[in-house]
mmCIF file of C-alpha atoms in Angstrom:
data_model
loop_
_atom_site.group_PDB
_atom_site.id
_atom_site.type_symbol
_atom_site.label_atom_id
_atom_site.label_comp_id
_atom_site.label_asym_id
_atom_site.label_seq_id
_atom_site.Cartn_x
_atom_site.Cartn_y
_atom_site.Cartn_z
ATOM 1 C CA MET A 1168 -0.055 0.155 0.000
ATOM 2 C CA THR A 1169 1.279 3.784 -1.277
ATOM 3 C CA ASP A 1170 0.713 7.012 0.968
ATOM 4 C CA GLY A 1171 -1.173 9.138 -1.739
ATOM 5 C CA PHE A 1172 -2.074 8.803 -5.610
ATOM 6 C CA MET A 1173 -0.841 6.221 -7.237
ATOM 7 C CA GLY A 1174 0.506 7.141 -10.415
ATOM 8 C CA PRO A 1175 1.450 5.098 -13.850
ATOM 9 C CA PRO A 1176 1.874 2.679 -15.405
ATOM 10 C CA TRP A 1177 -2.178 2.404 -14.817
ATOM 11 C CA GLN A 1178 -4.207 -0.974 -14.664
ATOM 12 C CA ALA A 1179 -5.857 -1.126 -17.911
ATOM 13 C CA ASP A 1180 -8.933 -3.979 -18.225
ATOM 14 C CA TRP A 1181 -11.235 -4.707 -21.334
ATOM 15 C CA THR A 1182 -15.003 -5.366 -21.174
ATOM 16 C CA LYS A 1183 -15.510 -8.650 -22.741
ATOM 17 C CA LYS A 1184 -17.295 -7.150 -26.088
ATOM 18 C CA ALA A 1185 -13.881 -4.841 -26.227
ATOM 19 C CA GLU A 1186 -11.044 -8.008 -25.766
ATOM 20 C CA GLU A 1187 -13.556 -10.102 -28.473
ATOM 21 C CA ASP A 1188 -13.447 -6.877 -31.457
ATOM 22 C CA ARG A 1189 -9.605 -6.449 -30.157
ATOM 23 C CA ASP A 1190 -8.656 -9.894 -30.428
ATOM 24 C CA ALA A 1191 -10.720 -10.158 -34.392
ATOM 25 C CA LEU A 1192 -8.614 -7.453 -35.681
ATOM 26 C CA PRO A 1193 -5.735 -8.588 -38.366
ATOM 27 C CA GLU A 1194 -2.403 -8.590 -36.251
ATOM 28 C CA ALA A 1195 -0.723 -5.427 -38.103
ATOM 29 C CA ALA A 1196 -4.108 -4.143 -36.252
ATOM 30 C CA ARG A 1197 -3.761 -5.812 -33.306
ATOM 31 C CA THR A 1198 -0.211 -3.806 -32.847
ATOM 32 C CA LEU A 1199 -1.947 -0.324 -33.426
ATOM 33 C CA VAL A 1200 -4.109 -1.256 -30.914
ATOM 34 C CA TYR A 1201 -1.266 -1.981 -28.003
ATOM 35 C CA ALA A 1202 0.485 1.220 -28.867
ATOM 36 C CA ALA A 1203 -2.626 2.749 -27.986
ATOM 37 C CA ARG A 1204 -3.301 0.625 -25.147
ATOM 38 C CA ALA A 1205 0.807 1.408 -24.393
ATOM 39 C CA GLU A 1206 0.454 5.332 -24.469
ATOM 40 C CA LEU A 1207 -3.132 5.353 -22.444
ATOM 41 C CA VAL A 1208 -1.206 3.320 -18.916
ATOM 42 C CA THR A 1209 1.830 5.565 -19.128
ATOM 43 C CA ALA A 1210 0.602 8.958 -19.054
ATOM 44 C CA ALA A 1211 0.962 11.054 -16.434
ATOM 45 C CA ASP A 1212 -3.216 12.229 -17.154
ATOM 46 C CA PRO A 1213 -5.380 9.343 -19.312
ATOM 47 C CA TYR A 1214 -7.634 12.210 -20.054
ATOM 48 C CA PHE A 1215 -4.912 14.267 -21.704
ATOM 49 C CA ARG A 1216 -6.450 17.568 -20.235
ATOM 50 C CA GLY A 1217 -5.589 21.193 -20.637
ATOM 51 C CA ILE A 1218 -4.276 22.858 -23.766
ATOM 52 C CA ASP A 1219 -2.377 20.236 -26.335
ATOM 53 C CA THR A 1220 -1.659 18.079 -23.429
ATOM 54 C CA ASP A 1221 -1.952 15.041 -25.622
ATOM 55 C CA ARG A 1222 0.832 16.567 -28.579
ATOM 56 C CA ASP A 1223 3.628 14.210 -26.736
ATOM 57 C CA LEU A 1224 1.352 11.250 -28.386
ATOM 58 C CA PRO A 1225 2.794 9.812 -31.762
ATOM 59 C CA ALA A 1226 1.847 10.870 -35.372
ATOM 60 C CA GLY A 1227 -1.897 9.857 -36.326
ATOM 61 C CA MET A 1228 -3.357 9.634 -32.161
ATOM 62 C CA SER A 1229 -5.062 12.200 -30.245
ATOM 63 C CA VAL A 1230 -7.435 11.856 -27.475
ATOM 64 C CA GLU A 1231 -11.051 13.442 -27.106
ATOM 65 C CA PRO A 1232 -14.133 13.691 -24.656
ATOM 66 C CA ALA A 1233 -16.925 11.239 -25.840
ATOM 67 C CA GLN A 1234 -19.018 13.936 -24.665
ATOM 68 C CA SER A 1235 -17.529 17.394 -25.125
ATOM 69 C CA THR A 1236 -20.266 18.114 -21.423
ATOM 70 C CA ARG A 1237 -18.068 15.548 -19.869
ATOM 71 C CA PRO A 1238 -14.722 15.704 -19.681
ATOM 72 C CA GLY A 1239 -14.665 13.823 -16.536
ATOM 73 C CA GLY A 1240 -16.316 11.222 -18.109
ATOM 74 C CA GLN A 1241 -15.650 8.537 -21.062
ATOM 75 C CA HIS A 1242 -12.565 9.654 -23.705
ATOM 76 C CA VAL A 1243 -11.827 8.621 -27.021
ATOM 77 C CA LEU A 1244 -8.327 7.708 -27.958
ATOM 78 C CA TYR A 1245 -7.969 7.222 -31.867
ATOM 79 C CA PHE A 1246 -4.774 6.041 -33.376
ATOM 80 C CA ASP A 1247 -3.938 5.215 -37.160
ATOM 81 C CA HIS A 1248 -4.977 8.547 -38.412
ATOM 82 C CA GLY A 1249 -7.994 8.034 -36.855
ATOM 83 C CA ARG A 1250 -8.994 4.585 -38.624
ATOM 84 C CA GLY A 1251 -9.334 3.018 -35.285
ATOM 85 C CA TRP A 1252 -10.193 4.215 -31.822
ATOM 86 C CA LEU A 1253 -10.192 2.656 -28.463
ATOM 87 C CA ARG A 1254 -13.412 4.413 -25.665
ATOM 88 C CA TYR A 1255 -12.309 4.541 -22.098
ATOM 89 C CA GLN A 1256 -12.887 5.423 -18.861
ATOM 90 C CA PHE A 1257 -10.506 6.435 -16.198
ATOM 91 C CA THR A 1258 -11.828 5.655 -12.276
ATOM 92 C CA ARG A 1259 -9.437 7.868 -10.461
ATOM 93 C CA ARG A 1260 -9.104 6.220 -6.997
ATOM 94 C CA THR A 1261 -6.392 6.379 -4.156
ATOM 95 C CA THR A 1262 -5.535 2.944 -3.992
ATOM 96 C CA ASP A 1263 -6.327 1.132 -7.141
ATOM 97 C CA PRO A 1264 -6.724 3.653 -10.384
ATOM 98 C CA GLN A 1265 -7.589 2.057 -13.039
ATOM 99 C CA LEU A 1266 -8.589 2.348 -16.959
ATOM 100 C CA VAL A 1267 -11.215 0.722 -17.959
ATOM 101 C CA ILE A 1268 -11.162 0.240 -22.086
ATOM 102 C CA GLU A 1269 -15.106 -0.597 -23.137
ATOM 103 C CA GLU A 1270 -14.665 0.219 -26.680
ATOM 104 C CA CYS A 1271 -12.000 -1.260 -29.436
ATOM 105 C CA PHE A 1272 -12.651 -0.205 -33.454
ATOM 106 C CA TRP A 1273 -10.791 -0.414 -36.368
ATOM 107 C CA ARG A 1274 -11.608 -0.440 -40.302
#
């Protein structure tokens, strides 16, 4: 047990549906998904709050809230220049912060 808020790397879980969708992708697409997930779990703030905070993401990746009226809710990480995305929720708890990836899509 640590004192205070834990930082990255974050725990990340997949919903059953997101996991099935990820596993059904071609190998090249899964590699892109794993790279996007790696960016999420190592980010200082998985919601990339503030102006240009996602500028450190690799080319072809960006993050935005799923609903602009809920900046603390679900977010979408786009990868492969918008051809794919991970929709996720970050639960900021002191003892066990966690990302839950709810949707995985690539076209």
